[in-house]
Coordinates of C-alpha atoms in Angstrom, one line a residue:
X1293 CA -10.2 149.5 -32.0
X1294 CA -7.9 150.1 -34.9
X1295 CA -8.2 148.9 -38.3
X1296 CA -4.2 149.2 -38.1
X1297 CA -2.9 145.4 -38.9
X1298 CA 0.3 145.4 -37.1
X1299 CA -1.9 146.9 -34.0
X1300 CA -4.1 144.7 -34.2
X1301 CA -2.0 142.1 -33.4
X1302 CA 0.5 143.7 -30.8
X1303 CA -3.7 144.5 -28.8
X1304 CA -4.2 140.3 -29.6
X1305 CA -1.0 140.0 -27.9
X1306 CA -1.4 141.8 -24.7
X1307 CA -5.1 140.5 -24.5
X1308 CA -2.8 136.9 -24.1
X1309 CA -0.6 138.0 -22.2
X1310 CA -2.4 138.6 -19.6
X1311 CA -4.6 135.5 -19.4
X1312 CA -1.7 133.5 -19.1
X1313 CA -0.7 135.6 -16.3
X1314 CA -4.6 135.0 -14.9
X1315 CA -3.7 131.5 -15.3
X1316 CA -0.3 131.2 -13.8
X1317 CA -1.8 133.1 -10.7
X1318 CA -4.6 130.8 -10.6
X1319 CA -2.1 128.2 -10.5
X1320 CA -0.1 129.3 -8.2
X1321 CA -3.3 130.1 -6.0
X1322 CA -4.5 126.7 -6.3
X1323 CA -1.1 124.9 -4.8
X1324 CA -1.2 127.7 -1.8
X1325 CA -4.4 126.8 -1.3
X1326 CA -3.3 122.7 -1.9
X1327 CA -0.4 122.9 0.7
X1328 CA -2.6 125.1 3.3
X1329 CA -5.1 122.0 3.0
X1330 CA -2.3 119.4 4.1
X1331 CA -1.0 121.8 6.1
X1332 CA -4.6 121.4 8.3
X1333 CA -4.3 117.1 7.3
X1334 CA -2.2 116.7 9.5
X1335 CA -2.9 119.5 12.7
X1336 CA -7.0 119.9 12.7
X1337 CA -9.5 117.3 14.5
X1338 CA -11.3 115.7 10.8
X1339 CA -14.7 117.4 12.6
X1340 CA -12.8 120.5 14.1
X1341 CA -15.1 124.0 13.6
X1342 CA -11.3 125.1 12.2
X1343 CA -11.2 122.6 9.5
X1344 CA -14.7 124.4 8.0
X1345 CA -13.3 127.7 8.3
X1346 CA -10.6 126.9 6.7
X1347 CA -12.4 124.6 3.9
X1348 CA -14.5 128.3 3.3
X1349 CA -10.9 130.4 2.5
X1350 CA -10.2 128.3 0.0
X1351 CA -13.3 128.3 -2.0
X1352 CA -12.6 131.7 -1.5
X1353 CA -9.2 131.8 -2.7
X1354 CA -9.9 129.5 -5.9
X1355 CA -13.0 130.1 -7.1
X1356 CA -12.1 133.9 -6.8
X1357 CA -8.9 133.0 -9.0
X1358 CA -12.0 131.1 -11.0
X1359 CA -14.1 134.0 -11.8
X1360 CA -10.3 135.9 -13.8
X1361 CA -10.4 133.9 -17.2
X1362 CA -12.9 131.0 -19.5
X1363 CA -13.7 127.7 -17.3
X1364 CA -13.2 126.4 -20.9
X1365 CA -10.1 125.8 -20.3
X1366 CA -10.5 123.3 -17.9
X1367 CA -12.4 120.0 -17.5
X1368 CA -10.4 117.6 -15.5
X1369 CA -11.4 116.5 -11.7
X1370 CA -9.7 115.5 -8.7
X1371 CA -9.3 112.0 -6.7
X1372 CA -10.7 112.7 -3.3
X1373 CA -7.8 114.2 -0.9
X1374 CA -7.6 111.9 2.5
X1375 CA -4.9 111.3 5.1
X1376 CA -2.3 108.8 4.6
X1377 CA -1.8 105.2 6.7
X1378 CA -5.2 104.4 6.8
X1379 CA -6.2 100.7 6.8
X1380 CA -9.0 100.0 4.6
X1381 CA -10.5 96.9 6.5
X1382 CA -13.2 96.4 4.2
X1383 CA -11.6 96.6 0.4
X1384 CA -12.8 99.8 -0.6
X1385 CA -10.7 102.4 -2.6
X1386 CA -9.9 105.6 -0.2
X1387 CA -6.7 107.9 -2.9
X1388 CA -4.1 110.3 -0.8
X1389 CA -2.6 113.2 -1.7
X1390 CA 1.1 113.8 -1.5
X1391 CA 3.5 115.9 -3.3
X1392 CA 1.1 117.1 -5.9
X1393 CA 0.6 113.0 -6.7
X1394 CA -2.9 111.0 -6.9
X1395 CA -2.9 107.3 -5.4
X1396 CA -4.8 105.1 -5.0
X1397 CA -5.4 102.9 -1.8
X1398 CA -6.1 99.9 -1.7
X1399 CA -7.1 98.3 1.8
X1400 CA -2.8 99.4 3.0
X1401 CA -1.6 99.1 -0.4
X1402 CA -0.7 102.0 -2.0
X1403 CA -1.9 102.2 -6.5
X1404 CA -1.8 105.1 -8.3
X1405 CA -3.6 106.2 -10.7
X1406 CA -4.6 110.0 -12.2
X1407 CA -7.0 112.2 -11.6
X1408 CA -10.6 109.6 -11.6
X1409 CA -13.0 110.8 -8.5
X1410 CA -15.5 113.1 -8.5
X1411 CA -14.5 115.3 -5.7
X1412 CA -12.1 116.3 -2.4
X1413 CA -12.6 115.4 0.4
X1414 CA -10.5 114.2 3.6
X1415 CA -11.4 110.3 5.5
X1416 CA -11.2 109.8 9.5
X1417 CA -10.2 105.9 10.3
X1418 CA -14.2 104.2 11.0
X1419 CA -13.3 100.6 13.0
X1420 CA -16.5 99.0 11.5
X1421 CA -16.2 100.4 7.3
X1422 CA -12.0 102.2 7.4
X1423 CA -13.0 105.0 6.6
X1424 CA -15.9 108.1 7.2
X1425 CA -16.4 110.7 4.1
X1426 CA -16.5 114.3 4.4
X1427 CA -17.6 116.4 1.0
X1428 CA -16.7 119.6 1.8
X1429 CA -13.9 120.7 -0.6
X1430 CA -16.0 119.9 -4.2
X1431 CA -15.7 123.1 -5.3
X1432 CA -12.3 123.8 -4.1
X1433 CA -11.0 119.8 -5.5
X1434 CA -13.5 121.4 -9.1
X1435 CA -10.5 124.6 -9.4
X1436 CA -7.4 123.5 -8.0
X1437 CA -7.7 120.0 -10.8
X1438 CA -9.0 122.5 -13.5
X1439 CA -5.9 124.5 -13.4
X1440 CA -3.0 122.0 -13.0
X1441 CA -5.5 120.6 -15.4
X1442 CA -4.9 124.1 -17.7
X1443 CA -1.3 124.3 -17.9
X1444 CA -0.9 121.2 -19.3
X1445 CA -1.8 121.8 -22.5
X1446 CA -1.2 117.1 -23.6
X1447 CA -4.1 115.1 -22.5
X1448 CA -3.1 111.5 -20.2
X1449 CA -3.4 109.1 -23.1
X1450 CA -6.5 107.0 -21.4
X1451 CA -6.1 103.4 -20.3
X1452 CA -8.3 100.3 -21.6
X1453 CA -10.2 98.3 -18.1
X1454 CA -8.3 95.8 -17.5
X1455 CA -7.4 94.4 -13.4
X1456 CA -4.9 95.3 -11.9
X1457 CA -4.0 92.5 -8.8
X1458 CA -1.5 94.3 -5.8
X1459 CA 0.8 91.6 -4.5
X1460 CA 4.0 92.4 -1.9
X1461 CA 7.2 92.6 -0.6
X1462 CA 10.2 94.1 -2.8
X1463 CA 7.9 93.9 -6.3
X1464 CA 4.7 95.6 -4.8
X1465 CA 7.7 98.0 -3.8
X1466 CA 9.2 98.4 -7.6
X1467 CA 5.6 97.8 -9.0
X1468 CA 4.4 100.9 -7.0
X1469 CA 7.5 103.0 -8.5
X1470 CA 6.8 101.8 -11.7
X1471 CA 3.4 102.6 -11.2
X1472 CA 4.1 107.2 -9.8
X1473 CA 6.9 107.6 -12.2
X1474 CA 6.2 105.7 -15.5
X1475 CA 2.7 105.1 -15.8
X1476 CA 1.0 107.7 -13.9
X1477 CA 2.8 111.4 -15.8
X1478 CA 1.2 110.2 -18.6
X1479 CA -1.6 107.7 -18.3
X1480 CA -5.1 108.0 -17.0
X1481 CA -5.8 104.7 -15.0
X1482 CA -9.5 105.8 -13.8
X1483 CA -10.6 102.4 -15.0
X1484 CA -8.1 100.7 -14.0
X1485 CA -9.4 98.5 -11.5
X1486 CA -6.9 97.6 -8.3
X1487 CA -7.8 93.9 -6.0
X1488 CA -5.2 93.5 -3.4
X1489 CA -4.4 89.8 -2.8
X1490 CA -1.5 89.4 -0.2
X1491 CA -2.0 86.6 1.7
X1492 CA -2.7 89.3 4.5
X1493 CA -5.8 90.2 2.7
X1494 CA -5.9 86.8 1.6
X1495 CA -6.5 85.9 5.4
X1496 CA -8.8 89.1 6.0
X1497 CA -11.1 88.7 3.7
X1498 CA -11.8 84.5 3.8
X1499 CA -10.2 84.7 0.1
X1500 CA -13.0 87.5 -1.1
X1501 CA -10.6 89.1 -2.9
X1502 CA -10.0 85.6 -5.0
X1503 CA -12.9 85.8 -5.7
X1504 CA -13.8 89.0 -6.5
X1505 CA -10.2 89.0 -8.9
X1506 CA -11.3 85.8 -11.0
X1507 CA -14.5 87.5 -11.7
X1508 CA -13.8 91.1 -12.7
X1509 CA -10.5 88.9 -15.5
X1510 CA -13.3 86.9 -15.9
X1511 CA -15.0 89.5 -17.0
X1512 CA -12.6 93.0 -19.0
X1513 CA -10.3 89.8 -19.7
X1514 CA -7.1 91.5 -19.4
X1515 CA -5.3 91.0 -16.4
X1516 CA -1.4 92.0 -14.2
X1517 CA -0.4 90.6 -11.5
X1518 CA 2.7 91.1 -9.3
X1519 CA 4.3 88.0 -7.8
X1520 CA 2.3 87.1 -4.6
X1521 CA 3.4 84.3 -1.8
X1522 CA 2.6 81.1 -1.1
X1523 CA 2.6 81.2 2.3
X1524 CA 4.6 78.3 4.8
X1525 CA 4.1 77.1 8.4
X1526 CA 6.4 79.8 9.9
X1527 CA 4.5 83.1 7.1
X1528 CA 1.3 82.2 8.9
X1529 CA 2.8 82.5 12.2
X1530 CA 5.3 85.7 11.7
X1531 CA 2.1 87.1 9.4
X1532 CA -1.0 85.7 12.4
X1533 CA -3.3 84.7 9.8
X1534 CA -5.7 81.8 10.8
X1535 CA -4.8 79.8 8.5
X1536 CA -2.2 78.7 5.4
X1537 CA -3.3 79.9 2.2
X1538 CA -3.4 77.8 -1.2
X1539 CA -2.2 79.3 -4.2
X1540 CA -4.4 81.8 -6.0
X1541 CA -3.4 80.5 -9.9
X1542 CA -5.8 77.1 -9.7
X1543 CA -8.5 79.4 -9.0
X1544 CA -7.9 81.7 -11.5
X1545 CA -6.6 78.3 -13.6
X1546 CA -9.9 77.2 -13.6
X1547 CA -12.9 80.5 -13.7
X1548 CA -10.5 81.9 -16.8
X1549 CA -10.2 78.5 -18.7
X1550 CA -7.2 78.6 -18.9
X1551 CA -5.6 76.5 -21.2
X1552 CA -2.1 77.1 -21.3
X1553 CA 1.0 78.6 -19.4
X1554 CA 3.1 81.0 -21.9
X1555 CA 6.6 81.2 -20.7
X1556 CA 8.9 83.3 -23.3
X1557 CA 12.4 85.0 -23.5
X1558 CA 13.1 88.3 -22.8
X1559 CA 15.4 89.3 -25.9
X1560 CA 17.2 92.4 -25.5
X1561 CA 19.3 94.5 -28.5
X1562 CA 23.1 94.2 -28.4
X1563 CA 23.1 92.4 -24.6
X1564 CA 23.6 88.9 -25.0
X1565 CA 21.6 86.8 -22.1
X1566 CA 21.1 83.2 -22.8
X1567 CA 19.4 82.8 -26.6
X1568 CA 20.4 84.1 -28.6
X1569 CA 16.7 83.6 -30.5
X1570 CA 13.5 84.1 -29.1
X1571 CA 12.3 80.6 -27.7
X1572 CA 8.5 80.3 -27.1
X1573 CA 7.3 77.8 -24.4
X1574 CA 3.6 76.5 -24.0
X1575 CA 3.1 74.8 -20.2
X1576 CA -0.2 73.3 -20.5
X1577 CA -2.2 75.1 -17.7
X1578 CA -4.6 73.0 -16.2
X1579 CA -4.3 68.9 -15.0
X1580 CA -1.6 66.5 -13.6
X1581 CA -0.3 66.4 -9.7
X1582 CA -1.1 69.8 -9.2
X1583 CA -5.2 69.3 -8.3
X1584 CA -4.0 65.9 -7.1
X1585 CA -5.9 63.8 -4.3
X1586 CA -3.8 61.8 -1.6
X1587 CA -3.4 59.4 1.1
X1588 CA -0.3 57.7 2.9
X1589 CA -2.0 53.8 3.4
X1590 CA -0.8 50.7 5.2
X1591 CA -1.3 47.5 3.2
X1592 CA -4.7 46.7 1.7
X1593 CA -6.2 46.7 -2.0
X1594 CA -6.2 50.0 -3.3
X1595 CA -9.5 50.0 -6.4
X1596 CA -9.6 53.5 -8.4
X1597 CA -13.2 53.5 -9.7
X1598 CA -15.1 56.0 -12.4
X1599 CA -19.1 55.8 -12.6
X1600 CA -19.6 58.8 -15.9
X1601 CA -22.2 60.1 -15.9
X1602 CA -23.0 59.8 -19.6
X1603 CA -23.3 57.1 -21.9
X1604 CA -24.3 53.7 -22.3
X1605 CA -21.8 52.8 -18.3
X1606 CA -23.9 55.8 -16.7
X1607 CA -23.9 55.0 -13.5
X1608 CA -23.0 51.8 -13.0
X1609 CA -18.4 51.8 -11.5
X1610 CA -15.9 51.1 -13.4
X1611 CA -12.8 50.0 -11.8
X1612 CA -10.0 51.5 -13.4
X1613 CA -7.0 50.2 -11.2
X1614 CA -6.8 47.7 -8.7
X1615 CA -3.4 46.9 -7.3
X1616 CA -2.5 45.4 -3.8
X1617 CA -0.4 48.3 -1.4
X1618 CA 2.6 45.6 0.1
X1619 CA 4.5 47.8 2.3
X1620 CA 3.9 49.9 5.6
X1621 CA 3.6 52.7 4.1
X1622 CA 2.4 53.8 1.2
X1623 CA 1.2 57.4 -0.7
X1624 CA -1.8 57.2 -2.8
X1625 CA -2.5 59.2 -5.5
X1626 CA -5.0 59.8 -7.6
X1627 CA -5.7 62.9 -10.5
X1628 CA -6.5 63.7 -13.7
X1629 CA -6.2 65.3 -17.6
X1630 CA -7.7 67.5 -19.3
X1631 CA -8.2 66.6 -22.6
X1632 CA -10.4 69.1 -23.9
X1633 CA -9.1 72.3 -24.5
X1634 CA -5.8 70.9 -25.4
X1635 CA -7.7 71.5 -28.9
X1636 CA -7.1 75.4 -27.9
X1637 CA -3.3 74.8 -26.4
X1638 CA -2.5 73.6 -30.1
X1639 CA -4.1 76.6 -32.3
X1640 CA -2.6 79.1 -29.3
X1641 CA 1.1 77.8 -29.6
X1642 CA 0.7 77.0 -33.4
X1643 CA -0.3 80.4 -33.8
X1644 CA 2.4 82.3 -32.0
X1645 CA 5.3 79.8 -33.5
X1646 CA 3.6 81.0 -36.8
X1647 CA 4.3 85.0 -35.5
X1648 CA 6.9 84.2 -34.0
X1649 CA 9.2 82.3 -37.4
X1650 CA 10.2 79.3 -35.0
X1651 CA 10.1 75.8 -35.4
X1652 CA 7.2 73.8 -33.6
X1653 CA 7.9 70.8 -30.7
X1654 CA 5.4 69.1 -28.7
X1655 CA 7.2 67.2 -25.6
X1656 CA 5.6 64.4 -23.8
X1657 CA 6.8 60.6 -21.7
X1658 CA 4.2 59.4 -23.6
X1659 CA 6.6 56.4 -24.1
X1660 CA 6.4 55.3 -20.3
X1661 CA 3.3 57.5 -18.6
X1662 CA 0.9 55.7 -21.7
X1663 CA -2.1 58.4 -20.9
X1664 CA 0.0 61.0 -21.5
X1665 CA -0.6 60.1 -25.9
X1666 CA -3.6 62.2 -26.1
X1667 CA -1.8 65.1 -25.6
X1668 CA 0.4 64.4 -28.9
X1669 CA -2.8 63.1 -31.2
X1670 CA -4.3 66.4 -30.0
X1671 CA -1.7 68.6 -31.1
X1672 CA -0.4 66.7 -34.2
X1673 CA -3.8 66.6 -35.8
X1674 CA -4.2 70.1 -34.4
X1675 CA -0.7 70.8 -37.2
X1676 CA -2.0 68.8 -39.8
X1677 CA -5.1 69.8 -40.3
X1678 CA -5.1 73.1 -40.4
X1679 CA -1.0 74.3 -39.8
X1680 CA 1.7 72.9 -41.8
X1681 CA 1.4 74.2 -44.8
X1682 CA 1.1 76.9 -43.2
X1683 CA 4.3 76.6 -42.0
X1684 CA 6.6 75.5 -45.4
X1685 CA 5.0 77.7 -46.5
X1686 CA 6.3 80.7 -44.4
X1687 CA 10.1 77.9 -45.0
X1688 CA 9.4 77.6 -41.4
X1689 CA 9.6 74.1 -42.5
X1690 CA 11.4 72.4 -45.5
X1691 CA 8.0 70.2 -46.7
X1692 CA 11.0 67.3 -46.4
X1693 CA 11.0 68.4 -42.6
X1694 CA 7.2 69.6 -41.7
X1695 CA 6.2 66.5 -39.9
X1696 CA 5.8 67.5 -36.6
X1697 CA 8.6 66.6 -34.5
X1698 CA 8.3 64.5 -30.4
X1699 CA 10.7 65.4 -27.8
X1700 CA 10.4 62.4 -24.7
X1701 CA 10.9 64.9 -22.1
X1702 CA 14.0 63.9 -20.5
X1703 CA 15.2 64.3 -24.5
X1704 CA 14.0 68.1 -24.8
X1705 CA 15.9 68.9 -20.8
X1706 CA 18.8 68.3 -22.8
X1707 CA 17.9 70.3 -25.9
X1708 CA 17.2 73.2 -24.0
X1709 CA 21.0 73.4 -22.6
X1710 CA 22.1 72.5 -26.1
X1711 CA 20.0 74.5 -28.9
X1712 CA 21.2 78.4 -27.5
X1713 CA 20.2 79.3 -31.1
X1714 CA 17.0 79.3 -30.0
X1715 CA 14.3 80.0 -32.4
X1716 CA 12.2 76.8 -31.4
X1717 CA 8.5 76.8 -29.5
X1718 CA 7.6 73.9 -27.4
X1719 CA 4.2 72.3 -25.8
X1720 CA 4.2 70.3 -23.0
X1721 CA 1.3 68.8 -20.5
X1722 CA 1.5 70.6 -16.7
X1723 CA 4.2 69.2 -14.7
X1724 CA 7.1 68.8 -17.1
X1725 CA 5.8 72.5 -18.4
X1726 CA 6.6 73.6 -14.9
X1727 CA 10.1 72.0 -14.6
X1728 CA 11.5 72.6 -18.2
X1729 CA 11.0 76.4 -18.0
X1730 CA 12.8 76.3 -15.0
X1731 CA 15.7 75.2 -16.7
X1732 CA 14.6 78.2 -19.6
X1733 CA 15.2 80.7 -16.9
X1734 CA 18.6 79.2 -15.7
X1735 CA 19.7 78.9 -19.2
X1736 CA 18.4 82.2 -20.4
X1737 CA 20.6 84.2 -17.8
X1738 CA 17.6 83.6 -14.9
X1739 CA 13.5 84.3 -13.9
X1740 CA 13.5 87.9 -14.4
X1741 CA 14.2 87.6 -18.0
X1742 CA 11.2 85.3 -18.7
X1743 CA 7.6 86.4 -19.4
X1744 CA 4.3 84.0 -17.1
X1745 CA 0.8 85.2 -19.3
X1746 CA -1.9 82.7 -18.1
X1747 CA -4.5 82.4 -21.4
X1748 CA -7.8 81.4 -21.1
X1749 CA -10.5 81.2 -23.3
X1750 CA -14.1 83.2 -22.7
X1751 CA -17.2 81.3 -24.0
X1752 CA -17.7 84.0 -27.1
X1753 CA -14.1 82.2 -28.2
X1754 CA -11.8 85.5 -27.2
X1755 CA -8.8 86.0 -25.0
X1756 CA -7.9 86.4 -21.1
X1757 CA -5.3 86.9 -20.8
X1758 CA -3.3 86.6 -17.0
X1759 CA 0.4 89.0 -17.4
X1760 CA 2.8 88.3 -14.6
X1761 CA 6.4 87.9 -14.1
X1762 CA 7.9 83.9 -13.8
X1763 CA 9.6 85.0 -10.7
X1764 CA 8.5 85.5 -6.6
X1765 CA 8.1 88.6 -4.3
X1766 CA 12.1 88.9 -3.7
X1767 CA 11.8 88.7 0.4
X1768 CA 15.9 88.8 0.7
X1769 CA 16.5 92.1 -0.8
X1770 CA 13.2 93.1 0.3
X1771 CA 14.5 92.0 4.0
X1772 CA 17.9 94.0 2.8
X1773 CA 15.8 97.3 1.1
X1774 CA 13.9 97.4 4.9
X1775 CA 17.1 97.4 6.9
X1776 CA 18.4 100.7 5.2
X1777 CA 20.6 98.3 2.4
X1778 CA 21.3 99.6 -1.5
X1779 CA 19.6 97.2 -3.9
X1780 CA 19.1 96.5 -7.3
X1781 CA 16.0 95.3 -8.5
X1782 CA 15.5 94.9 -12.3
X1783 CA 12.1 94.5 -13.2
X1784 CA 12.2 93.7 -16.9
X1785 CA 10.3 91.0 -16.2
X1786 CA 7.3 92.2 -14.6
X1787 CA 7.4 95.1 -16.9
X1788 CA 6.8 93.6 -19.9
X1789 CA 4.1 92.3 -17.9
X1790 CA 2.3 95.1 -17.5
X1791 CA 3.2 96.4 -20.6
X1792 CA 1.3 93.3 -22.1
X1793 CA -1.6 93.5 -20.1
X1794 CA -2.0 96.6 -21.8
X1795 CA -1.3 96.6 -24.7
X1796 CA -4.1 93.5 -24.3
X1797 CA -6.1 95.8 -22.6
X1798 CA -6.4 97.5 -25.0
X1799 CA -6.8 95.5 -28.4
X1800 CA -9.6 94.1 -26.2
X1801 CA -11.7 97.2 -25.4
X1802 CA -10.2 99.9 -27.8
X1803 CA -10.2 101.4 -31.4
X1804 CA -7.7 101.1 -33.0
X1805 CA -6.4 104.4 -33.5
X1806 CA -6.0 103.6 -29.0
X1807 CA -4.1 100.7 -29.6
X1808 CA -2.1 102.5 -31.8
X1809 CA -1.0 104.8 -29.5
X1810 CA -0.8 102.6 -26.7
X1811 CA 1.0 100.3 -29.0
X1812 CA 3.5 103.3 -28.5
X1813 CA 3.7 104.2 -25.1
X1814 CA 4.2 101.0 -24.2
X1815 CA 7.2 100.2 -26.2
X1816 CA 8.7 103.4 -26.2
X1817 CA 9.4 102.7 -22.1
X1818 CA 10.3 98.5 -23.5
X1819 CA 13.2 100.6 -25.4
X1820 CA 14.0 102.9 -23.2
X1821 CA 14.8 100.0 -20.3
X1822 CA 16.7 98.3 -23.2
X1823 CA 19.1 101.7 -24.2
X1824 CA 19.8 102.1 -20.6
X1825 CA 21.1 98.2 -20.2
X1826 CA 22.7 98.5 -23.2
X1827 CA 24.9 101.8 -21.7
X1828 CA 25.5 100.2 -18.8
X1829 CA 23.1 102.5 -16.4
X1830 CA 21.0 99.2 -15.5
X1831 CA 20.2 97.5 -12.8
X1832 CA 23.5 95.6 -11.3
X1833 CA 22.1 91.6 -12.2
X1834 CA 23.2 93.2 -16.2
X1835 CA 25.7 96.7 -15.6
X1836 CA 28.0 94.6 -12.6
X1837 CA 28.7 96.8 -9.5
X1838 CA 28.1 99.9 -10.1
X1839 CA 24.9 99.8 -11.5
X1840 CA 21.6 101.4 -11.0
X1841 CA 20.3 100.7 -7.4
X1842 CA 15.9 99.9 -7.5
X1843 CA 15.3 103.4 -7.1
X1844 CA 18.5 105.1 -9.3
X1845 CA 16.9 102.8 -12.3
X1846 CA 13.0 104.1 -11.8
X1847 CA 14.8 107.3 -11.9
X1848 CA 16.3 107.1 -14.7
X1849 CA 13.9 105.4 -16.6
X1850 CA 11.5 108.8 -15.3
X1851 CA 13.3 111.0 -17.2
X1852 CA 14.0 109.0 -20.3
X1853 CA 10.3 108.8 -21.1
X1854 CA 9.4 112.9 -20.0
X1855 CA 12.0 113.8 -22.5
X1856 CA 10.6 111.4 -25.3
X1857 CA 6.5 112.6 -24.1
X1858 CA 7.9 116.2 -23.4

């Protein structure tokens, strides 16, 4: 080789150019191989000899391209190639490939994912297991995936482990688009555990899927849940369900030692939705009417008894209440308010108010419902001993006005209307919190602009957090979509939930460096959505009749994300 530095420079450039040409040739060969494989899966019998021959040709074609450049440039494996429209009844995960996009499947519901599986397979449905795998494409898949990996210098951000719970109807359709177009191009979600909590799948698994969700959530401590339906009698008939399955929320709250359901206002800079400043709300996650036992009775004597398990009266029957039922029909209802975890609720509530810089209020109806007094007293004790001085130090409250304020629940309904400046927090019992947060949502534009996060406490004291939107599955819009009509669903509430779950998963499982990267990415999604809303390019609830359709808004955010992460 010439000793002339200029000659060496041009020689190196020539070598680099040739390597790039070989790389491009390899990628094109890989794409042709994939196209052939896709054609083969739609036209050939899965077990035919034709497929075996074609498989060998794919391996040979791509392997010959592989030999022309260094394998050190690769390193990413691909998920299995499968036919679409498999309905896997046993809950196992299958994967499909379509137009260069990887999609993980659980049952009949798609869940977008990065390239995480270890083989390149075709699948056919089996009546006993839901799928049958073949493993003839391993070598071809490895080469194809590595060639795709080498064409992009930027590595995917690896998401921390968390639970992703798929729902149904319009909200599922939208979140599938979000995962496909916003998350998958930038994030490897192979550590996520996916579950299908649709009414149909709960019915087919006899609700085993709900138990699996609770177990996985307890383990990973970060959960995102799409809206689901609690089927009515009409839906039970229409969907062909065996029974009416109850809301999954109770099982989740019990399984994760739920202390509160946090519902906060979502704000977009430059757009006034309702409250000018943040409003935080903590709804006690357990107790109250939701788990009540009841029976319709006639005339007679009603006696409520309690038998202690501990203490000096253990085993003895204690009469809690005794009364005469004089009407021909009376509804007898029994329930309890569990107060052991109110200390944790108080700590969580006051910490959040301090962080947000808002004044806390506690809501009860203790003047009439005397049994609610302990809730208020525990909250006040925790505030006085651990937080009062901190609120004074941060100048959130003046020293002369530093006492914790109690609001009667009917007074709280009026304050939610009057205090439009925001900058306050409320904590209440389960039922009161349910009603008051519905009012909060209406004051702040709609339920789409309110978060909903279940917070539990693990045995080691760390938080288990489940994030979701505060609205339902939007059935009427889904029916319009299925009729071929335009829809315009704002995904902000659901995406805020997904962002919260991804950030909490990263905080729980990642290093500080990786956590910062994840927060930067999720913040970019939020900022882009807010920017489009400010520019009048959002969905029609904020941008009017000329606003974007559901799909247009998804695509606009996706295009902005591509620019940001190019």
